[in-house]
PDB file of C-alpha atoms in Angstrom:
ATOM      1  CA  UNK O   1       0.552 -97.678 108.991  1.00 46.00           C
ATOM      2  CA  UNK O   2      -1.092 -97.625 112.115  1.00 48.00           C
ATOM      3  CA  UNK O   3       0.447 -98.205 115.629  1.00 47.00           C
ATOM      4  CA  UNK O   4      -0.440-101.318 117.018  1.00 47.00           C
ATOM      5  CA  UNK O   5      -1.207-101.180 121.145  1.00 45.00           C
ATOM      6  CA  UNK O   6       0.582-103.480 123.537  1.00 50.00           C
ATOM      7  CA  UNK O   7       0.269-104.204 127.262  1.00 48.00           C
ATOM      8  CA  UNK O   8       3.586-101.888 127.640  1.00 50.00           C
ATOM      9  CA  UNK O   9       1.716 -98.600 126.093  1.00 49.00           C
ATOM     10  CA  UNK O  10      -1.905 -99.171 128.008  1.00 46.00           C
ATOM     11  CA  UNK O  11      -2.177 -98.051 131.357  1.00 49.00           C
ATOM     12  CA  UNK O  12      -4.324-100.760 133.021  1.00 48.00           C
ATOM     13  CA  UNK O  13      -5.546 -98.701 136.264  1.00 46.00           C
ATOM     14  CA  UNK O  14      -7.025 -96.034 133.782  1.00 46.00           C
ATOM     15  CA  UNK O  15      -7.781 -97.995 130.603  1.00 49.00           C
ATOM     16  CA  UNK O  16      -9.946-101.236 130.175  1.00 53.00           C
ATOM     17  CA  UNK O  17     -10.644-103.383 126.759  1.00 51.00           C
ATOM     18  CA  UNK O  18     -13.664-103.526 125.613  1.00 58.00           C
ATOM     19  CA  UNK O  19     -15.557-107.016 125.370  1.00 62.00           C
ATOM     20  CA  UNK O  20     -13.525-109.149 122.132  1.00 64.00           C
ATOM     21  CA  UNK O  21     -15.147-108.464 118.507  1.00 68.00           C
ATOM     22  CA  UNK O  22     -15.619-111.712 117.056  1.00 75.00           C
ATOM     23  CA  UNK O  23     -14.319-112.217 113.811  1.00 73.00           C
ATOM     24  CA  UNK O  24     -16.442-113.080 111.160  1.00 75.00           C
ATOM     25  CA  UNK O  25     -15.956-115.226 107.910  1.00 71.00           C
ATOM     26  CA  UNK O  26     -16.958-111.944 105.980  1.00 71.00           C
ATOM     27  CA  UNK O  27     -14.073-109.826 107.791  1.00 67.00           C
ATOM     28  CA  UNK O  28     -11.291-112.077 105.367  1.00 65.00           C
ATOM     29  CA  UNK O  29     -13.429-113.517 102.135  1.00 68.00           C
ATOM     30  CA  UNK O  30     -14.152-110.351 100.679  1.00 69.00           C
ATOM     31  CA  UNK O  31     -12.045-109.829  97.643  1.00 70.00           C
ATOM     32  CA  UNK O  32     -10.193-106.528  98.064  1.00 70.00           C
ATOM     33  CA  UNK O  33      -9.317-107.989 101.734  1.00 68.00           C
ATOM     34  CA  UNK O  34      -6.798-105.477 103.361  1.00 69.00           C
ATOM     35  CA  UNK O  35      -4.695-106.807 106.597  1.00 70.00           C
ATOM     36  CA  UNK O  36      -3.948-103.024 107.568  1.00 72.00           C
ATOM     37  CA  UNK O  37      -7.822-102.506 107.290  1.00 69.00           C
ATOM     38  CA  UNK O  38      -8.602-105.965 109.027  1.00 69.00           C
ATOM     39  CA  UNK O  39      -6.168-105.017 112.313  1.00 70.00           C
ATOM     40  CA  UNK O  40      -7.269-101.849 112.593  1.00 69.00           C
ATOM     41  CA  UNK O  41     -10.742-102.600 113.238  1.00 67.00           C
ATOM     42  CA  UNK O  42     -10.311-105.179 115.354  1.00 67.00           C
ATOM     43  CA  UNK O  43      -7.079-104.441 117.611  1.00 64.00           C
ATOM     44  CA  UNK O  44      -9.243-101.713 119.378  1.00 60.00           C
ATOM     45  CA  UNK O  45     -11.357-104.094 120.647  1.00 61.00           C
ATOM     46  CA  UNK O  46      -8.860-106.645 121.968  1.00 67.00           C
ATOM     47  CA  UNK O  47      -5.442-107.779 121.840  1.00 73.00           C
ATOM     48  CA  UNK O  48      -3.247-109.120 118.947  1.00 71.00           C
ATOM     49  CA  UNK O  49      -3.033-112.571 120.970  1.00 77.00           C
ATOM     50  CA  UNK O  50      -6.630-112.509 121.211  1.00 74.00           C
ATOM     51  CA  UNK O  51      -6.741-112.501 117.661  1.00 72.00           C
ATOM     52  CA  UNK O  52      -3.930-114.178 116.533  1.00 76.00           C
ATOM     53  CA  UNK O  53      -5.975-116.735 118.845  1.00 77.00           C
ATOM     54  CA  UNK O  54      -9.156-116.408 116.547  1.00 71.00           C
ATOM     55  CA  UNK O  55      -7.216-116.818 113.471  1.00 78.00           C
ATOM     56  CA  UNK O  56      -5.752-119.650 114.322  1.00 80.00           C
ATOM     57  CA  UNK O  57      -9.603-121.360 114.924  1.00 80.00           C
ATOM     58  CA  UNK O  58     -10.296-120.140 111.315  1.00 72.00           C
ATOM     59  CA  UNK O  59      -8.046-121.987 109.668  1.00 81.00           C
ATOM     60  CA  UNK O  60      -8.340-125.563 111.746  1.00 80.00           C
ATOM     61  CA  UNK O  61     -12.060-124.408 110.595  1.00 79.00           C
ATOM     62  CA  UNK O  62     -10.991-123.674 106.898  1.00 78.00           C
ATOM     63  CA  UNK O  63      -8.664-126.677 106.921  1.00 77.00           C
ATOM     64  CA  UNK O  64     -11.677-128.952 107.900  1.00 79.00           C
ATOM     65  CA  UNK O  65     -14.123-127.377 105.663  1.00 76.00           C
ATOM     66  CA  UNK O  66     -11.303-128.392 102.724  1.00 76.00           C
ATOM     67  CA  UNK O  67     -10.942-131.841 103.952  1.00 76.00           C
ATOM     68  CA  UNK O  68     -14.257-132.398 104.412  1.00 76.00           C
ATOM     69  CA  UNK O  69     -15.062-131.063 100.482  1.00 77.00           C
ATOM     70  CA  UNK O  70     -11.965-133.004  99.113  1.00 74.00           C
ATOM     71  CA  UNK O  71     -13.614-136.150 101.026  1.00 75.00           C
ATOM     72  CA  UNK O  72     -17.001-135.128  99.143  1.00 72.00           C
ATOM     73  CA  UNK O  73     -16.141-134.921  95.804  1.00 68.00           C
ATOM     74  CA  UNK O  74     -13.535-137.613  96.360  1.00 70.00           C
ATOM     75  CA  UNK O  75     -16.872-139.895  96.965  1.00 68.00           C
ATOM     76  CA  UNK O  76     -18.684-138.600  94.215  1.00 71.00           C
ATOM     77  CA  UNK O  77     -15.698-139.231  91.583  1.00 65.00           C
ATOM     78  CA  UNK O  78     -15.373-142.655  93.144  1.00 68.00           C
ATOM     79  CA  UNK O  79     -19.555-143.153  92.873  1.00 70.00           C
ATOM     80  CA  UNK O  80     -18.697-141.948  89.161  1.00 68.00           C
ATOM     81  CA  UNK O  81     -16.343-144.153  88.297  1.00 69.00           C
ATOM     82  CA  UNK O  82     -18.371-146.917  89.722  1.00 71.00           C
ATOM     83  CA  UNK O  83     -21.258-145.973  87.581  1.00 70.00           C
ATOM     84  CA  UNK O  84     -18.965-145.948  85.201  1.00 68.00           C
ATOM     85  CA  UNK O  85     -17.914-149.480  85.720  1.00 70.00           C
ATOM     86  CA  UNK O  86     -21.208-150.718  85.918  1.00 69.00           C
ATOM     87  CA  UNK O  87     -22.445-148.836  83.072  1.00 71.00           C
ATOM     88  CA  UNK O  88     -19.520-151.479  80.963  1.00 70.00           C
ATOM     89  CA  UNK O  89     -21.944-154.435  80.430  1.00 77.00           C
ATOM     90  CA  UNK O  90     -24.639-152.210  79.727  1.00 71.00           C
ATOM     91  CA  UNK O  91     -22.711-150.468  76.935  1.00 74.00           C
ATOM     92  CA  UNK O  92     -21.382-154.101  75.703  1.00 77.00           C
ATOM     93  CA  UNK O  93     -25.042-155.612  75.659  1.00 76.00           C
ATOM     94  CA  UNK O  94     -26.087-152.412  73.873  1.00 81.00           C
ATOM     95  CA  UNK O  95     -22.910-152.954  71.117  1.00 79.00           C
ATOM     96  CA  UNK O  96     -24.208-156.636  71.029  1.00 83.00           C
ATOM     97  CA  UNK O  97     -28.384-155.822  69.967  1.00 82.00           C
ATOM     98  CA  UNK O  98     -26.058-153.363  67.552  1.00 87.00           C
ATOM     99  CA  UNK O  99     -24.324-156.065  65.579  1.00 85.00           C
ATOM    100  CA  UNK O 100     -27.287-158.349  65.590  1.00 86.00           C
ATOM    101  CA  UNK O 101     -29.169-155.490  64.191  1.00 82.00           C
ATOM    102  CA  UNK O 102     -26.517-154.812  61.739  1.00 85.00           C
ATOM    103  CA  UNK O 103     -26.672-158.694  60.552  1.00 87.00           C
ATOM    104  CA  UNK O 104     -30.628-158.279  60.538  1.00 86.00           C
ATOM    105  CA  UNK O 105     -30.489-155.418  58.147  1.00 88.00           C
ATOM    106  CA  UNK O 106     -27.840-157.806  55.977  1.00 88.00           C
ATOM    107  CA  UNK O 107     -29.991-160.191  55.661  1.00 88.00           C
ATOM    108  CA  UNK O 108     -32.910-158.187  54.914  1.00 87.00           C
ATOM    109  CA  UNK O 109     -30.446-156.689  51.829  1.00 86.00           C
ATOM    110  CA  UNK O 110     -29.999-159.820  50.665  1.00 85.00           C
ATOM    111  CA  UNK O 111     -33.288-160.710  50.752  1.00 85.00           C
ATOM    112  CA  UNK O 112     -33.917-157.672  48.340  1.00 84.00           C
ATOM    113  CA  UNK O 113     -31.450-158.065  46.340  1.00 87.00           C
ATOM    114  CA  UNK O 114     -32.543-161.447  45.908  1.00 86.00           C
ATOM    115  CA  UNK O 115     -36.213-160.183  45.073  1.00 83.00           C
ATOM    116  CA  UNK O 116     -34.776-157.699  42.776  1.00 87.00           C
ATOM    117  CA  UNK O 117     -32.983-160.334  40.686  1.00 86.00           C
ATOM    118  CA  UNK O 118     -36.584-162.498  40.431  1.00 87.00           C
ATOM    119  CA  UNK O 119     -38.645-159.843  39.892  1.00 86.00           C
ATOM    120  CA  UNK O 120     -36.092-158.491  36.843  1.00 86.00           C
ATOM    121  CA  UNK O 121     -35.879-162.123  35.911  1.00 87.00           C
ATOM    122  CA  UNK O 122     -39.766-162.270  35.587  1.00 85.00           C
ATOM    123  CA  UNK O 123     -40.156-159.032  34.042  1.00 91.00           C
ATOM    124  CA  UNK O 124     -37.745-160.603  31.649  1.00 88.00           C
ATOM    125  CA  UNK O 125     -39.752-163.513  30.793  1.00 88.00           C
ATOM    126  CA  UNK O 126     -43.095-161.422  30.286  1.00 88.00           C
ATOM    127  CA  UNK O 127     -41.295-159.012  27.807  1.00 90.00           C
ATOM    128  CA  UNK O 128     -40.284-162.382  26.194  1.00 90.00           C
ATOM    129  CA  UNK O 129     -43.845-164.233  26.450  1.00 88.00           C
ATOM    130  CA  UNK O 130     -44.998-160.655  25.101  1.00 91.00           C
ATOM    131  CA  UNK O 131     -42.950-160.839  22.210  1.00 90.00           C
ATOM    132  CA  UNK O 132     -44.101-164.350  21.740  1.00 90.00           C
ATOM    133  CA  UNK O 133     -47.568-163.733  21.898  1.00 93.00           C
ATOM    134  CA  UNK O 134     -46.884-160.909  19.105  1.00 93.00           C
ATOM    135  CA  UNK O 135     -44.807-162.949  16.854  1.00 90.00           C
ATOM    136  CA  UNK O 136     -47.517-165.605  17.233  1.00 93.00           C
ATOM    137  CA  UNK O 137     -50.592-163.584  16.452  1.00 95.00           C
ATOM    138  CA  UNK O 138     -48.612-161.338  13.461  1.00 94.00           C
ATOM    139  CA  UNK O 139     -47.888-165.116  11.843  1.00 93.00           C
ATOM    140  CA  UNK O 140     -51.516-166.209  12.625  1.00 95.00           C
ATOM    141  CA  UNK O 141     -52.613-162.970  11.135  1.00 95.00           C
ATOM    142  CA  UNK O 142     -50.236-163.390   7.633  1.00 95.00           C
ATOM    143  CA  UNK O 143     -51.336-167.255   7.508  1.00 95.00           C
ATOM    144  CA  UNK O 144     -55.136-164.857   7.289  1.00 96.00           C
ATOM    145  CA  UNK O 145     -54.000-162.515   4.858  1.00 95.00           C
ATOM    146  CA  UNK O 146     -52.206-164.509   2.667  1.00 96.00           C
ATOM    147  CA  UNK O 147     -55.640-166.436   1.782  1.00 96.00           C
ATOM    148  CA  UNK O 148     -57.721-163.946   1.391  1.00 95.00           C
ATOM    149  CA  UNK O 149     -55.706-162.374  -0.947  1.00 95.00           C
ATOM    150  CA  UNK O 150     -55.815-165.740  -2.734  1.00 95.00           C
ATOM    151  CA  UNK O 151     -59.544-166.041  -2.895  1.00 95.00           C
ATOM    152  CA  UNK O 152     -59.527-162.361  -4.446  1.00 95.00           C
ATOM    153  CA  UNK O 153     -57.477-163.581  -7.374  1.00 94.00           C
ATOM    154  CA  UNK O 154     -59.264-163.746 -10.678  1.00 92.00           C
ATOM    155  CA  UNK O 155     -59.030-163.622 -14.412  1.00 91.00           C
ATOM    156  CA  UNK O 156     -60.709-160.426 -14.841  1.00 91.00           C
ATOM    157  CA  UNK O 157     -60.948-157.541 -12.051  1.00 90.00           C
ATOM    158  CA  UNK O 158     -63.014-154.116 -12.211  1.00 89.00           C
ATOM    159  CA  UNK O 159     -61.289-151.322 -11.407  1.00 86.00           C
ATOM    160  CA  UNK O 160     -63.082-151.553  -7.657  1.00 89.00           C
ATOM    161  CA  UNK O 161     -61.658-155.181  -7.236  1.00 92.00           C
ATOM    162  CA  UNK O 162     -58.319-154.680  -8.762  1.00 93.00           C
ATOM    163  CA  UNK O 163     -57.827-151.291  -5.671  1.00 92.00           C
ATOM    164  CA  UNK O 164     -59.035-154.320  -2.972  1.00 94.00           C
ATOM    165  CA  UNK O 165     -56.932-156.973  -4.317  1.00 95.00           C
ATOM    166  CA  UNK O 166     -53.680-153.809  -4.545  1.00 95.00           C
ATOM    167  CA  UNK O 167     -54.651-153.169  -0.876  1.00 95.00           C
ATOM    168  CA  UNK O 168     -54.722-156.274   0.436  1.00 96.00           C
ATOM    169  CA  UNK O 169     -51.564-157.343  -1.123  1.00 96.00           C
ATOM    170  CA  UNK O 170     -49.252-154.112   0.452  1.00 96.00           C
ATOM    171  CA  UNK O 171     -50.955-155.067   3.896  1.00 96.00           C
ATOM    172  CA  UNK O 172     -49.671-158.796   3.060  1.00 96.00           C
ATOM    173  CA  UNK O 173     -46.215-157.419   2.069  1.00 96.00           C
ATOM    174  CA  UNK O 174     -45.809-154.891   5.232  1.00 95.00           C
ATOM    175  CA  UNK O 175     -46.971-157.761   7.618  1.00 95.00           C
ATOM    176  CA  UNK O 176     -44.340-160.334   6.119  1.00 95.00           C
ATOM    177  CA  UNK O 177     -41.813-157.618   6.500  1.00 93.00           C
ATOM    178  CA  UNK O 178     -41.661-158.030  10.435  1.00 92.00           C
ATOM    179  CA  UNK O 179     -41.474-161.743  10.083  1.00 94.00           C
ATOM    180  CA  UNK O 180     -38.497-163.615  10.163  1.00 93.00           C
ATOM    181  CA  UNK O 181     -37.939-165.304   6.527  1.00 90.00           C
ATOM    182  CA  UNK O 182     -35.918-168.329   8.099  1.00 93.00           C
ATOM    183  CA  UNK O 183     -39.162-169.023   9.790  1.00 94.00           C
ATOM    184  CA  UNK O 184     -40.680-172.895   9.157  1.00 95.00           C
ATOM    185  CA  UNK O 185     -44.448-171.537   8.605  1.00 93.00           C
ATOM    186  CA  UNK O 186     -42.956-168.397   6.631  1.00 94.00           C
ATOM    187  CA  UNK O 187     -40.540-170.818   4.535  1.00 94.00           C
ATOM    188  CA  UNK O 188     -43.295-173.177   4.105  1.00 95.00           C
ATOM    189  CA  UNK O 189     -45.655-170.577   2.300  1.00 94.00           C
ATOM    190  CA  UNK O 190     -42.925-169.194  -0.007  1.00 93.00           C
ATOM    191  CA  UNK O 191     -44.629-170.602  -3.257  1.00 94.00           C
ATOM    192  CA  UNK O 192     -48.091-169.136  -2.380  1.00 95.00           C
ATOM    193  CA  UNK O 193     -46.553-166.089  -1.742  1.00 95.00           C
ATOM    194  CA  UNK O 194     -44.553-165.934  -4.445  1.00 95.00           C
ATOM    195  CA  UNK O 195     -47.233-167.058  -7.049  1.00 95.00           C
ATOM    196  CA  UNK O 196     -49.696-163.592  -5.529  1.00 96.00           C
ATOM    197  CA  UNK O 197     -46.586-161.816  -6.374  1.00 95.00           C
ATOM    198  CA  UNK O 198     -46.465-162.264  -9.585  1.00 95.00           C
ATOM    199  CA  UNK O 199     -49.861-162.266 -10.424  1.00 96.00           C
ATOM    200  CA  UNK O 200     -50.193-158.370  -9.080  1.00 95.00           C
ATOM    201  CA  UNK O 201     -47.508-157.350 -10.711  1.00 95.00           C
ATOM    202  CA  UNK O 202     -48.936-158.712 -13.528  1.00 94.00           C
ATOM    203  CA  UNK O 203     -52.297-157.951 -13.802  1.00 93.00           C
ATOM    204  CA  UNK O 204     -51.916-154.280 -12.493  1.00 93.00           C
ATOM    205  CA  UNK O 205     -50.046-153.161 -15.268  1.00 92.00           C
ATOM    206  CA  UNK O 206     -51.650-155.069 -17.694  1.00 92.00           C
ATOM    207  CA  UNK O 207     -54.916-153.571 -16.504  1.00 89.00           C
ATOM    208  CA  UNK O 208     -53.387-150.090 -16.415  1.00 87.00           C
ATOM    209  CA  UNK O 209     -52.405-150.271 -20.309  1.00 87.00           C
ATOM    210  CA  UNK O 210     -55.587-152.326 -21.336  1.00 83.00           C
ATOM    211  CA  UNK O 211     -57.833-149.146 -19.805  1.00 74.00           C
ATOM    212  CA  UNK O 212     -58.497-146.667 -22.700  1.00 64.00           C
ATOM    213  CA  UNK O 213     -58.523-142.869 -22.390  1.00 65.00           C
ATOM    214  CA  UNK O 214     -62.498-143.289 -22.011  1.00 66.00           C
ATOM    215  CA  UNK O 215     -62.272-145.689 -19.928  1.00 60.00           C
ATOM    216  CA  UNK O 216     -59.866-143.671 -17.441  1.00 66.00           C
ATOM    217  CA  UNK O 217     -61.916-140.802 -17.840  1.00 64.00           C
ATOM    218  CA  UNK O 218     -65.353-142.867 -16.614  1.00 59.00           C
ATOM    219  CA  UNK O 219     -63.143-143.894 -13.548  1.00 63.00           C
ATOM    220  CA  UNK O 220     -62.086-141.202 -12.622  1.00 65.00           C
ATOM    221  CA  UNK O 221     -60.491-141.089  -8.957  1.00 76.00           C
ATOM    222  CA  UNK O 222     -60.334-145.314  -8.949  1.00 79.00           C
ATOM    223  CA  UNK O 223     -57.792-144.807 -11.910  1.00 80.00           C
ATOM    224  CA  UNK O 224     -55.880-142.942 -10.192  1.00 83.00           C
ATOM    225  CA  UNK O 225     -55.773-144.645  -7.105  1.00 88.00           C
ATOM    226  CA  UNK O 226     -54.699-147.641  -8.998  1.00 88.00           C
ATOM    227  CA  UNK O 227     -51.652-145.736 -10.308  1.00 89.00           C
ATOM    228  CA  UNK O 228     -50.835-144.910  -6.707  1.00 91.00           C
ATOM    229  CA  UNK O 229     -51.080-148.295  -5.931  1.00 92.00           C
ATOM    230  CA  UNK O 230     -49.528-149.939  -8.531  1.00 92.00           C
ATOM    231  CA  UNK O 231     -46.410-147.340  -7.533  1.00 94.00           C
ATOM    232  CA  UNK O 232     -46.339-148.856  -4.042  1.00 93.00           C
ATOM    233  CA  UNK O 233     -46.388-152.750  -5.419  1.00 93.00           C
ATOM    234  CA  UNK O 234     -43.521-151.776  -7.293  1.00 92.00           C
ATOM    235  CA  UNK O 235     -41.806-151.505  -3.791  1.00 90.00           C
ATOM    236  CA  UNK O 236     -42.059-155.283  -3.382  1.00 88.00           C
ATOM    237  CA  UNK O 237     -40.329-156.940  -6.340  1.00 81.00           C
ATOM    238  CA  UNK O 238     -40.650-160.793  -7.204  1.00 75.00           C
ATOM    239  CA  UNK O 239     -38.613-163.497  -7.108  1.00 64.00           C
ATOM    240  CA  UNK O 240     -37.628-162.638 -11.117  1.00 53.00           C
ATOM    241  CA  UNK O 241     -36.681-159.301 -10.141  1.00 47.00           C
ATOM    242  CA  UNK O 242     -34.701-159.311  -6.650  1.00 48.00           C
TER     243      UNK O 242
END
């Protein structure tokens, strides 16, 4: 460690200090600071009270500087917190235009739900009226059928006349087949119906044994399609035979 100099070990008549080296902020902030290092460059140049002297105006100077930064950021947290406080109503009126979006958006889901019921309800009712309009035209189109299939019925057919009369009467039996029975206009034309019945299923086979082996023979393809025919009336049996 190095000697330190006092007034006792200086001669005064033959030895005179040097002007005092100021110390500088830099001298004590760096990080490896050294206090050996630090007097030793400095006690050369004055005396220890000399800069015991300059020490001591550091730290009133370092003590200041840390009451004058507590004070600073001291106002700043306080100007903080005030924002803070102020900011309050600001967050409350915000929370408020939250809810009363929040009930808009409710009422708007209602409001679609509400549509979505109708429009299911009327979606409903057209299947219905769509139905309607089918049952409605399929009975207006058997009341059709079921005369001209009378005003085809005769005493004597051809074999041409007999194949329109087969014809018409499986379309008149397929059509009836989607109709409810129970039905007033259905009920209603249960004789009419009844009485074609029975005449085709009649006359066909009494047509098919009347026709000699000539006879089938000169008709060729019409026979036969009277056989298929006559197969497929078979399907719808008459009152007598149900």
């Amino acid at each position: 460690m190095d000697r330190y100099f006092t007034s006792e070990s200086i001669d005064e008549d033959n030895l005179e200090l040097p002007s005092a080296k100021q110390i500088e902020r830099s001298s004590f902030s760096v990080p490896d600071f050294d206090v050996d290092e630090f007097l030793a460059g400095y006690h050369q140049y004055q005396t220890l009270e000399d800069i015991q002297d300059q020490l001591r105006t550091w730290t009133r100077s370092l003590e200041q500087e840390l009451v004058d930064l507590i004070n600073e950021d001291y106002g700043q947290f306080v100007g903080l917190g005030m924002s803070l406080a102020e900011g309050k109503p600001k967050v409350q009126d915000i929370k408020v235009e939250i809810l009363g979006f929040q009930q808009e958006i409710k009422q708007v889901q209602k409001k679609l739900e509400t549509s979505a019921k109708e429009t299911d309800s009327l979606i409903q009712e057209k299947a219905q009226l769509r139905e309607m309009e089918d049952f409605l035209a399929n009975l207006i189109l058997y009341g059709e059928r079921l005369h001209d299939v009378e005003l085809q019925i005769k005493t004597q057919y051809n074999a041409e006349q007999l194949q329109d009369l087969g014809q018409a009467y499986i379309a008149l039996e397929t059509l009836l087949a989607k109709l409810p029975h129970n039905h007033p206009y259905i009920s209603n034309q249960a004789s009419r119906q009844e009485t074609i019945r029975i005449h085709v299923h009649e006359t066909f086979p009494a047509f098919i044994k009347s026709s000699s082996k000539e006879g089938r023979k000169a008709q060729g393809e019409s026979f036969f399609r009277l056989l298929v025919l006559y197969r497929l009336i078979k399907k719808f049996p008459t009152g007598d035979t149900k």
